[in-house]
Amino acid sequence: MIDREVLDLDFDAYLGRVAELTDDVLIPAEAEMVEAGEVPGHVMETLARTGLFAISIPRRLGGLQWNMAQQVRLTMEFTRASCVYRSRFASVVGLCSQAILDHGTEQQHKRMLPGMAAGELITAFALTEPDAGSDAGSLTTTARRAGGGWVIDGHKRYITNAHWADEFLLFARTGTVEEGAAGVSAFLVPRRSPGLETRLATRMNGHAEGPVAEIILTGVEVDGSALLGDTLGGGFAAALRGINHARLHVAATCVGQATRMLEETAAHLLERRQFGAPLADLGAVQADLGRCFADLEAARALTVAAADSFDSGTVPRHRITAAKLFASEMASRVGDRCVQLLGGEGIVGDHPVPRMWRDVRALRIYEGSSPVHERNLGRAVTRQVGACGSLPDTYRVTGRRAA
Ligand SMILES: Cc1cc2nc3c(=O)[nH]c(=O)nc-3n(C[C@H](O)[C@H](O)[C@H](O)COP(=O)(O)OP(=O)(O)OC[C@H]3O[C@@H](n4cnc5c(N)ncnc54)[C@H](O)[C@@H]3O)c2cc1C
């Protein structure tokens, strides 16, 4: 349940509240989280009470309804703390809520979104399969009609929050394999459905306290109202709606993570003395920090620009892809340099930077891996220039916007 007073805060006051939460609760609780191997229950309650599950959901459905530029600023703030916290509500906020909002029926909105905003109904986004990762459109989980409902069979893997979810937004083939992505529909599948089993990943390399899980579906029966929206074959469009939202949040997460890594590292370099002076006094070290800062600021600017375009109309998917690609690569580069600057402390002991460096590695893989984004952007560039001579999602000097 969101605290009553949070609902009355204007954006700047809410941002301040989230900054305080980050500094006073989330960062100090990291050690407890690492020790426990999971996000502590009291932190999950605080995240819900502060409204972090609700940032993208409309007010009429119990959410806070911040626009994308505001969501991105909030994300940059709370992801100065471990990005594992974000992963515990990310599947609700960006991925599932936006797909349900734009593609679900009014009845589905009312049934799902208020509970999701309150942090009381946890959803997970179940697209990836053992044989359908980057090529998600080739998924083979099936949903076939049975009476007025559906029977679902298949296997999902790498699903964030599957272990904790009350309900899955799950993508299954209702058409033929030849139809590819056009034959995929989305379903709302309760976790307690007979025939549905989840298996937690036994080991994570990064994101250790927020493990993914598999979902095995054997003859899972759902009723007719489980189909998202009322049209068959719209599953992939719904998935992309959620994914495009989430990619911008991932880009903002990378900015938050790199900010913290850089601040922690600079603080260490001011204290650590070698050759009779703080390491921060060495020109080579300063140059390294300068490169990191410039990299970080470039990612911040790109992410904010993509969020602004998002708020001004259609989803600028190429700009979003560029922001996600650049910011996730930036966070790894910055993390790697910071670990180097920490020396042995970057490898031995409990310093937060190496943990964050391992965590951000995954951000170059989920929500589309970097090489796939590079390929897709390259294709969009040649296709668009071939068609009308201009770059995709780019504003020309004349003010003419490319299609
Ligand atoms: C921590 C984590 C959380 C996740 N959460 C979710 C979730 O909540 N829901 C969900 O549905 N999925 C989730 N995923 C899955 C994620 O989306 C996939 O891992 C990702 O799409 C890549 O698929 P794959 O792992 O099968 O890699 P593969 O498809 O096997 O690709 C492996 C590598 O091959 C290269 N490659 C593949 N295709 C191309 C191409 N066309 N061009 C160039 N290079 C290519 C890339 O380097 C790629 O990284 C999560 C994954 C992780 C690691």
Short mmCIF file of C-alpha atoms and ligand atoms in Angstrom, two decimals:
data_model
loop_
_atom_site.label_atom_id
_atom_site.label_comp_id
_atom_site.label_asym_id
_atom_site.label_seq_id
_atom_site.Cartn_x
_atom_site.Cartn_y
_atom_site.Cartn_z
CA MET A 1 0.00 0.00 0.00
CA ILE A 2 1.37 3.44 -0.95
CA ASP A 3 1.66 5.93 1.94
CA ARG A 4 -1.25 8.39 1.71
CA GLU A 5 1.03 11.48 1.86
CA VAL A 6 3.14 10.24 -1.07
CA LEU A 7 0.09 10.57 -3.31
CA ASP A 8 -0.06 14.30 -2.51
CA LEU A 9 3.59 15.13 -3.29
CA ASP A 10 4.46 17.14 -6.39
CA PHE A 11 7.24 15.74 -8.55
CA ASP A 12 10.17 17.64 -7.00
CA ALA A 13 9.07 16.69 -3.49
CA TYR A 14 8.67 13.07 -4.58
CA LEU A 15 12.13 13.06 -6.19
CA GLY A 16 13.53 14.40 -2.90
CA ARG A 17 11.73 11.62 -1.01
CA VAL A 18 13.25 9.01 -3.34
CA ALA A 19 16.73 10.53 -2.93
CA GLU A 20 16.35 10.28 0.87
CA LEU A 21 15.14 6.69 0.58
CA THR A 22 18.20 5.87 -1.52
CA ASP A 23 20.69 7.45 0.89
CA ASP A 24 19.01 6.53 4.18
CA VAL A 25 17.55 3.08 3.48
CA LEU A 26 18.60 1.44 0.21
CA ILE A 27 22.35 2.04 0.25
CA PRO A 28 22.72 1.19 3.98
CA ALA A 29 20.63 -2.00 3.50
CA GLU A 30 22.91 -3.35 0.74
CA ALA A 31 25.13 -5.19 3.23
CA GLU A 32 22.07 -6.85 4.81
CA MET A 33 20.81 -7.79 1.33
CA VAL A 34 24.13 -9.36 0.35
CA GLU A 35 24.31 -11.24 3.64
CA ALA A 36 20.73 -12.54 3.30
CA GLY A 37 21.11 -13.33 -0.42
CA GLU A 38 17.83 -11.52 -1.15
CA VAL A 39 16.17 -8.14 -0.80
CA PRO A 40 14.98 -7.98 2.86
CA GLY A 41 11.21 -7.98 3.37
CA HIS A 42 11.23 -4.65 5.22
CA VAL A 43 12.94 -3.01 2.22
CA MET A 44 10.34 -4.44 -0.17
CA GLU A 45 7.60 -2.95 2.05
CA THR A 46 9.34 0.43 2.04
CA LEU A 47 9.67 0.36 -1.76
CA ALA A 48 5.94 -0.30 -2.04
CA ARG A 49 4.97 2.33 0.55
CA THR A 50 7.11 4.91 -1.29
CA GLY A 51 5.19 4.15 -4.50
CA LEU A 52 8.04 2.80 -6.59
CA PHE A 53 5.82 0.10 -8.08
CA ALA A 54 3.43 2.86 -9.19
CA ILE A 55 5.56 5.42 -10.99
CA SER A 56 4.24 4.69 -14.50
CA ILE A 57 0.63 3.71 -13.69
CA PRO A 58 -2.19 6.29 -14.14
CA ARG A 59 -3.63 8.02 -11.07
CA ARG A 60 -7.14 6.75 -11.87
CA LEU A 61 -5.77 3.22 -11.41
CA GLY A 62 -3.92 3.92 -8.17
CA GLY A 63 -0.56 4.96 -9.64
CA LEU A 64 1.59 8.11 -9.51
CA GLN A 65 1.53 8.71 -13.28
CA TRP A 66 4.89 10.43 -13.68
CA ASN A 67 5.82 11.05 -17.31
CA MET A 68 8.80 9.27 -18.88
CA ALA A 69 11.25 12.14 -18.28
CA GLN A 70 10.25 12.05 -14.60
CA GLN A 71 10.43 8.24 -14.41
CA VAL A 72 13.94 8.39 -15.84
CA ARG A 73 15.04 11.02 -13.28
CA LEU A 74 13.60 8.93 -10.46
CA THR A 75 15.34 5.82 -11.77
CA MET A 76 18.70 7.61 -12.02
CA GLU A 77 18.21 8.56 -8.37
CA PHE A 78 17.21 5.23 -6.78
CA THR A 79 19.67 3.21 -8.86
CA ARG A 80 22.57 4.86 -7.08
CA ALA A 81 21.71 1.94 -4.80
CA SER A 82 22.07 -1.67 -5.95
CA CYS A 83 20.20 -2.32 -9.20
CA VAL A 84 18.90 -5.54 -7.61
CA TYR A 85 16.33 -3.41 -5.72
CA ARG A 86 15.04 -2.10 -9.04
CA SER A 87 14.85 -5.59 -10.52
CA ARG A 88 12.33 -6.51 -7.80
CA PHE A 89 9.79 -4.00 -9.13
CA ALA A 90 11.01 -3.49 -12.72
CA SER A 91 8.93 -6.34 -14.12
CA VAL A 92 5.83 -4.64 -12.67
CA VAL A 93 6.65 -1.03 -13.57
CA GLY A 94 7.99 -0.96 -17.09
CA LEU A 95 7.43 -4.33 -18.65
CA CYS A 96 4.04 -5.57 -17.50
CA SER A 97 2.08 -2.48 -16.49
CA GLN A 98 2.60 -0.66 -19.77
CA ALA A 99 1.78 -3.70 -21.90
CA ILE A 100 -1.41 -4.24 -19.87
CA LEU A 101 -2.31 -0.54 -19.98
CA ASP A 102 -1.92 -0.14 -23.73
CA HIS A 103 -3.06 -3.61 -24.84
CA GLY A 104 -5.37 -4.91 -22.11
CA THR A 105 -9.13 -4.45 -21.73
CA GLU A 106 -10.71 -2.03 -19.27
CA GLN A 107 -11.64 -5.02 -17.12
CA GLN A 108 -8.00 -6.21 -17.11
CA HIS A 109 -6.84 -2.69 -16.16
CA LYS A 110 -9.18 -2.63 -13.17
CA ARG A 111 -8.33 -6.16 -12.08
CA MET A 112 -4.55 -5.81 -12.32
CA LEU A 113 -3.19 -2.27 -12.22
CA PRO A 114 -4.32 -0.95 -8.80
CA GLY A 115 -2.82 -4.02 -7.07
CA MET A 116 0.36 -3.71 -9.14
CA ALA A 117 0.69 0.01 -8.26
CA ALA A 118 0.33 -0.81 -4.56
CA GLY A 119 3.06 -3.46 -4.76
CA GLU A 120 0.51 -6.08 -3.72
CA LEU A 121 0.23 -7.89 -7.05
CA ILE A 122 3.65 -8.86 -8.41
CA THR A 123 3.85 -9.62 -12.10
CA ALA A 124 6.65 -11.12 -14.18
CA PHE A 125 7.18 -10.85 -17.92
CA ALA A 126 7.60 -14.30 -19.45
CA LEU A 127 8.88 -14.13 -23.02
CA THR A 128 12.30 -15.84 -23.22
CA GLU A 129 12.57 -19.62 -23.75
CA PRO A 130 15.49 -22.06 -23.95
CA ASP A 131 15.35 -21.99 -27.77
CA ALA A 132 14.02 -18.44 -28.18
CA GLY A 133 16.27 -15.76 -26.67
CA SER A 134 17.44 -13.00 -29.02
CA ASP A 135 15.05 -14.51 -31.59
CA ALA A 136 12.07 -14.25 -29.23
CA GLY A 137 9.59 -14.33 -32.12
CA SER A 138 10.40 -18.00 -32.64
CA LEU A 139 8.97 -19.01 -29.24
CA THR A 140 7.28 -22.40 -29.07
CA THR A 141 5.15 -22.27 -25.91
CA THR A 142 1.62 -22.92 -27.20
CA ALA A 143 -1.86 -21.85 -26.14
CA ARG A 144 -4.70 -23.84 -27.69
CA ARG A 145 -8.39 -23.25 -27.32
CA ALA A 146 -10.30 -25.56 -25.02
CA GLY A 147 -13.98 -24.76 -24.54
CA GLY A 148 -14.19 -21.08 -23.63
CA GLY A 149 -10.60 -20.95 -22.38
CA TRP A 150 -7.04 -21.95 -23.24
CA VAL A 151 -4.54 -24.68 -22.41
CA ILE A 152 -0.89 -23.58 -22.25
CA ASP A 153 2.18 -25.84 -22.59
CA GLY A 154 5.80 -24.74 -22.70
CA HIS A 155 8.97 -23.67 -20.93
CA LYS A 156 10.22 -20.16 -20.11
CA ARG A 157 13.60 -19.27 -18.66
CA TYR A 158 15.58 -16.33 -17.27
CA ILE A 159 12.37 -14.72 -15.97
CA THR A 160 12.97 -11.88 -13.47
CA ASN A 161 10.75 -12.16 -10.38
CA ALA A 162 9.19 -15.45 -11.54
CA HIS A 163 9.92 -16.82 -8.08
CA TRP A 164 7.86 -14.09 -6.35
CA ALA A 165 5.22 -13.31 -8.98
CA ASP A 166 1.50 -13.67 -8.33
CA GLU A 167 0.72 -13.52 -12.03
CA PHE A 168 2.63 -13.81 -15.30
CA LEU A 169 2.27 -11.80 -18.48
CA LEU A 170 3.13 -14.79 -20.61
CA PHE A 171 3.63 -14.99 -24.36
CA ALA A 172 2.48 -18.09 -26.23
CA ARG A 173 1.91 -19.17 -29.79
CA THR A 174 -1.75 -19.18 -30.83
CA GLY A 175 -0.95 -19.24 -34.56
CA THR A 176 1.40 -21.31 -36.68
CA VAL A 177 5.21 -21.39 -36.46
CA GLU A 178 5.34 -19.95 -40.00
CA GLU A 179 3.54 -16.82 -38.77
CA GLY A 180 6.55 -16.03 -36.53
CA ALA A 181 5.92 -13.12 -34.15
CA ALA A 182 2.48 -12.48 -35.73
CA GLY A 183 1.29 -15.82 -34.32
CA VAL A 184 2.06 -14.87 -30.70
CA SER A 185 -0.56 -13.75 -28.15
CA ALA A 186 -0.20 -12.54 -24.55
CA PHE A 187 -1.94 -14.13 -21.56
CA LEU A 188 -2.36 -13.25 -17.90
CA VAL A 189 -1.58 -16.50 -16.10
CA PRO A 190 -2.03 -16.82 -12.31
CA ARG A 191 0.93 -18.38 -10.55
CA ARG A 192 -1.27 -20.81 -8.63
CA SER A 193 -2.56 -22.45 -11.83
CA PRO A 194 -2.36 -26.27 -11.63
CA GLY A 195 0.42 -27.49 -13.96
CA LEU A 196 2.58 -24.38 -13.49
CA GLU A 197 5.90 -24.77 -11.73
CA THR A 198 8.80 -22.33 -11.20
CA ARG A 199 12.47 -23.25 -10.64
CA LEU A 200 14.83 -20.67 -9.22
CA ALA A 201 18.25 -20.33 -10.89
CA THR A 202 20.79 -22.13 -8.75
CA ARG A 203 23.60 -19.64 -9.40
CA MET A 204 23.76 -16.06 -10.66
CA ASN A 205 26.89 -14.24 -11.84
CA GLY A 206 25.74 -10.75 -10.94
CA HIS A 207 22.23 -9.84 -9.67
CA ALA A 208 22.83 -12.58 -7.12
CA GLU A 209 20.18 -11.30 -4.69
CA GLY A 210 17.50 -11.07 -7.39
CA PRO A 211 17.71 -14.41 -9.19
CA VAL A 212 15.75 -15.27 -12.31
CA ALA A 213 13.68 -18.46 -12.60
CA GLU A 214 12.30 -20.92 -15.12
CA ILE A 215 8.58 -21.50 -15.62
CA ILE A 216 7.38 -24.92 -16.71
CA LEU A 217 3.80 -25.10 -17.98
CA THR A 218 2.15 -28.49 -18.45
CA GLY A 219 -1.48 -28.38 -19.56
CA VAL A 220 -2.12 -25.12 -17.69
CA GLU A 221 -5.78 -24.13 -18.08
CA VAL A 222 -6.82 -20.48 -18.07
CA ASP A 223 -10.22 -19.00 -18.85
CA GLY A 224 -11.09 -16.82 -21.85
CA SER A 225 -10.47 -13.57 -19.95
CA ALA A 226 -6.76 -14.47 -19.64
CA LEU A 227 -6.06 -13.37 -23.22
CA LEU A 228 -4.57 -9.84 -23.05
CA GLY A 229 -6.87 -7.50 -24.99
CA ASP A 230 -9.41 -9.08 -27.24
CA THR A 231 -7.40 -9.79 -30.40
CA LEU A 232 -5.31 -12.84 -31.19
CA GLY A 233 -1.79 -12.34 -32.50
CA GLY A 234 -1.20 -9.01 -30.73
CA GLY A 235 1.20 -10.48 -28.18
CA PHE A 236 4.39 -9.25 -29.74
CA ALA A 237 3.17 -5.66 -30.07
CA ALA A 238 2.26 -5.77 -26.36
CA ALA A 239 5.68 -7.23 -25.51
CA LEU A 240 7.44 -4.48 -27.44
CA ARG A 241 5.37 -1.81 -25.69
CA GLY A 242 6.60 -3.10 -22.34
CA ILE A 243 10.14 -3.64 -23.57
CA ASN A 244 10.51 -0.13 -25.04
CA HIS A 245 9.39 1.35 -21.74
CA ALA A 246 11.76 -0.90 -19.81
CA ARG A 247 14.74 -0.17 -22.08
CA LEU A 248 14.64 3.50 -21.15
CA HIS A 249 14.46 2.55 -17.47
CA VAL A 250 17.48 0.27 -18.01
CA ALA A 251 19.39 3.15 -19.63
CA ALA A 252 18.57 5.33 -16.60
CA THR A 253 19.62 2.49 -14.29
CA CYS A 254 23.03 2.41 -15.97
CA VAL A 255 23.42 6.14 -15.31
CA GLY A 256 22.51 5.65 -11.63
CA GLN A 257 24.89 2.74 -11.23
CA ALA A 258 27.80 4.52 -12.94
CA THR A 259 27.19 7.63 -10.81
CA ARG A 260 27.57 5.62 -7.61
CA MET A 261 30.58 3.64 -8.86
CA LEU A 262 32.34 6.85 -9.86
CA GLU A 263 31.53 8.63 -6.58
CA GLU A 264 32.68 5.66 -4.47
CA THR A 265 35.87 5.35 -6.50
CA ALA A 266 36.72 9.06 -6.36
CA ALA A 267 36.19 9.01 -2.57
CA HIS A 268 38.58 6.06 -2.29
CA LEU A 269 41.20 7.79 -4.46
CA LEU A 270 41.09 10.90 -2.27
CA GLU A 271 41.87 8.76 0.79
CA ARG A 272 44.28 6.17 -0.60
CA ARG A 273 47.88 7.38 -0.50
CA GLN A 274 50.73 5.96 -2.59
CA PHE A 275 54.05 7.59 -3.55
CA GLY A 276 53.52 10.04 -0.69
CA ALA A 277 50.24 11.56 -1.93
CA PRO A 278 46.58 10.65 -2.56
CA LEU A 279 46.14 8.60 -5.75
CA ALA A 280 43.62 11.28 -6.81
CA ASP A 281 46.57 13.65 -7.33
CA LEU A 282 48.06 11.54 -10.14
CA GLY A 283 47.43 12.96 -13.61
CA ALA A 284 46.75 9.55 -15.14
CA VAL A 285 44.16 8.80 -12.44
CA GLN A 286 42.48 12.18 -12.96
CA ALA A 287 42.33 11.54 -16.71
CA ASP A 288 40.67 8.18 -16.09
CA LEU A 289 38.06 9.80 -13.85
CA GLY A 290 37.52 12.52 -16.44
CA ARG A 291 36.86 9.98 -19.20
CA CYS A 292 34.41 8.16 -16.94
CA PHE A 293 32.57 11.37 -16.12
CA ALA A 294 32.29 12.38 -19.79
CA ASP A 295 31.03 8.89 -20.66
CA LEU A 296 28.46 9.06 -17.87
CA GLU A 297 27.23 12.51 -18.86
CA ALA A 298 26.85 11.43 -22.51
CA ALA A 299 24.66 8.50 -21.43
CA ARG A 300 22.63 10.75 -19.13
CA ALA A 301 21.99 13.27 -21.91
CA LEU A 302 21.04 10.59 -24.44
CA THR A 303 18.66 8.93 -21.97
CA VAL A 304 16.98 12.22 -21.04
CA ALA A 305 16.63 13.15 -24.74
CA ALA A 306 15.02 9.80 -25.55
CA ALA A 307 12.65 10.21 -22.58
CA ASP A 308 11.70 13.72 -23.77
CA SER A 309 10.91 12.36 -27.26
CA PHE A 310 8.88 9.58 -25.66
CA ASP A 311 6.77 12.17 -23.82
CA SER A 312 6.25 14.25 -26.94
CA GLY A 313 4.38 11.58 -28.87
CA THR A 314 5.14 8.28 -30.51
CA VAL A 315 7.57 5.80 -28.94
CA PRO A 316 11.00 6.73 -30.44
CA ARG A 317 12.19 3.15 -30.50
CA HIS A 318 15.51 3.75 -32.30
CA ARG A 319 16.47 6.52 -29.88
CA ILE A 320 15.47 4.29 -26.99
CA THR A 321 17.59 1.47 -28.40
CA ALA A 322 20.54 3.84 -28.85
CA ALA A 323 20.19 5.05 -25.24
CA LYS A 324 19.95 1.51 -23.85
CA LEU A 325 22.90 0.33 -25.94
CA PHE A 326 25.16 3.27 -25.12
CA ALA A 327 24.26 3.53 -21.43
CA SER A 328 24.68 -0.20 -20.73
CA GLU A 329 28.07 -0.29 -22.48
CA MET A 330 29.03 2.90 -20.60
CA ALA A 331 28.17 1.39 -17.20
CA SER A 332 30.40 -1.61 -17.88
CA ARG A 333 33.25 0.61 -19.12
CA VAL A 334 32.99 2.89 -16.08
CA GLY A 335 32.72 -0.10 -13.72
CA ASP A 336 35.78 -1.71 -15.26
CA ARG A 337 37.86 1.48 -14.91
CA CYS A 338 36.65 1.96 -11.33
CA VAL A 339 37.63 -1.60 -10.37
CA GLN A 340 41.06 -0.94 -11.88
CA LEU A 341 41.41 2.29 -9.88
CA LEU A 342 40.50 0.46 -6.66
CA GLY A 343 43.38 -1.97 -7.18
CA GLY A 344 43.19 -5.01 -4.92
CA GLU A 345 40.09 -3.59 -3.19
CA GLY A 346 38.32 -3.98 -6.51
CA ILE A 347 38.76 -7.73 -6.25
CA VAL A 348 39.14 -8.58 -2.57
CA GLY A 349 36.62 -7.73 0.15
CA ASP A 350 33.23 -6.06 0.36
CA HIS A 351 33.64 -2.84 -1.58
CA PRO A 352 30.32 -2.05 -3.36
CA VAL A 353 31.92 -1.13 -6.70
CA PRO A 354 32.98 -4.64 -7.79
CA ARG A 355 29.53 -5.97 -6.84
CA MET A 356 27.88 -3.26 -8.95
CA TRP A 357 30.34 -3.89 -11.80
CA ARG A 358 29.22 -7.56 -11.84
CA ASP A 359 25.56 -6.52 -11.64
CA VAL A 360 25.69 -4.07 -14.56
CA ARG A 361 27.17 -6.71 -16.86
CA ALA A 362 23.71 -8.25 -17.21
CA LEU A 363 22.29 -4.96 -18.48
CA ARG A 364 24.17 -5.47 -21.76
CA ILE A 365 22.29 -8.74 -22.22
CA TYR A 366 18.69 -8.32 -21.04
CA GLU A 367 16.16 -6.04 -22.76
CA GLY A 368 18.04 -7.03 -25.92
CA SER A 369 21.75 -7.73 -26.01
CA SER A 370 24.13 -5.06 -27.32
CA PRO A 371 25.11 -6.81 -30.58
CA VAL A 372 21.46 -7.26 -31.50
CA HIS A 373 20.78 -3.57 -30.83
CA GLU A 374 23.79 -2.58 -32.97
CA ARG A 375 22.53 -4.73 -35.82
CA ASN A 376 18.97 -3.41 -35.54
CA LEU A 377 20.13 0.21 -35.45
CA GLY A 378 22.36 -0.36 -38.48
CA ARG A 379 19.46 -1.86 -40.36
CA ALA A 380 17.18 1.02 -39.41
CA VAL A 381 19.78 3.54 -40.59
CA THR A 382 20.22 1.97 -44.03
CA ARG A 383 16.49 1.32 -44.46
CA GLN A 384 15.55 4.88 -43.52
CA VAL A 385 18.28 6.57 -45.53
CA GLY A 386 17.35 4.35 -48.49
CA ALA A 387 13.69 5.33 -48.18
CA CYS A 388 13.91 9.08 -47.52
CA GLY A 389 17.54 10.09 -47.06
CA SER A 390 17.40 10.81 -43.33
CA LEU A 391 18.23 8.99 -40.12
CA PRO A 392 15.56 7.27 -37.98
CA ASP A 393 13.99 9.09 -34.99
CA THR A 394 16.20 12.11 -35.67
CA TYR A 395 15.20 15.74 -35.81
CA ARG A 396 16.66 17.58 -38.82
CA VAL A 397 18.01 21.12 -38.65
CA THR A 398 14.99 22.20 -40.70
CA GLY A 399 12.70 20.79 -38.01
CA ARG A 400 11.47 18.07 -40.36
CA ARG A 401 11.14 14.83 -38.46
CA ALA A 402 11.99 11.61 -40.26
CA ALA A 403 9.19 9.03 -40.45
C1 LIG B 1 19.42 -11.18 -15.42
C2 LIG B 1 18.50 -11.46 -16.56
C3 LIG B 1 17.15 -11.13 -16.44
C4 LIG B 1 16.26 -11.44 -17.48
N1 LIG B 1 14.91 -11.18 -17.31
C5 LIG B 1 14.03 -11.56 -18.27
C6 LIG B 1 12.61 -11.41 -18.06
O1 LIG B 1 12.14 -10.89 -17.03
N2 LIG B 1 11.77 -11.86 -19.03
C7 LIG B 1 12.22 -12.44 -20.17
O2 LIG B 1 11.39 -12.82 -21.00
N3 LIG B 1 13.56 -12.57 -20.41
C8 LIG B 1 14.46 -12.16 -19.49
N4 LIG B 1 15.81 -12.33 -19.69
C9 LIG B 1 16.28 -12.94 -20.92
C10 LIG B 1 16.99 -11.98 -21.87
O3 LIG B 1 16.06 -11.15 -22.50
C11 LIG B 1 17.79 -12.85 -22.85
O4 LIG B 1 18.88 -13.40 -22.10
C12 LIG B 1 18.31 -12.08 -24.05
O5 LIG B 1 17.24 -11.73 -24.91
C13 LIG B 1 19.33 -12.89 -24.86
O6 LIG B 1 18.85 -14.17 -25.13
P1 LIG B 1 19.78 -15.46 -24.79
O7 LIG B 1 20.26 -15.30 -23.41
O8 LIG B 1 19.02 -16.67 -25.15
O9 LIG B 1 21.04 -15.28 -25.75
P2 LIG B 1 21.19 -15.78 -27.26
O10 LIG B 1 19.98 -15.44 -28.05
O11 LIG B 1 21.67 -17.18 -27.25
O12 LIG B 1 22.36 -14.82 -27.77
C14 LIG B 1 23.68 -14.93 -27.21
C15 LIG B 1 24.54 -13.85 -27.83
O13 LIG B 1 24.68 -14.07 -29.24
C16 LIG B 1 24.80 -12.83 -29.89
N5 LIG B 1 23.68 -12.65 -30.85
C17 LIG B 1 22.48 -13.28 -30.84
N6 LIG B 1 21.73 -12.87 -31.88
C18 LIG B 1 22.46 -11.97 -32.56
C19 LIG B 1 22.23 -11.17 -33.73
N7 LIG B 1 21.08 -11.24 -34.42
N8 LIG B 1 23.21 -10.34 -34.13
C20 LIG B 1 24.38 -10.24 -33.46
N9 LIG B 1 24.66 -10.99 -32.35
C21 LIG B 1 23.71 -11.82 -31.91
C22 LIG B 1 24.76 -11.74 -28.79
O14 LIG B 1 26.09 -11.47 -28.37
C23 LIG B 1 24.01 -12.44 -27.68
O15 LIG B 1 24.27 -11.86 -26.42
C24 LIG B 1 16.74 -12.02 -18.67
C25 LIG B 1 18.10 -12.31 -18.80
C26 LIG B 1 18.97 -12.04 -17.77
C27 LIG B 1 20.42 -12.38 -17.93
#
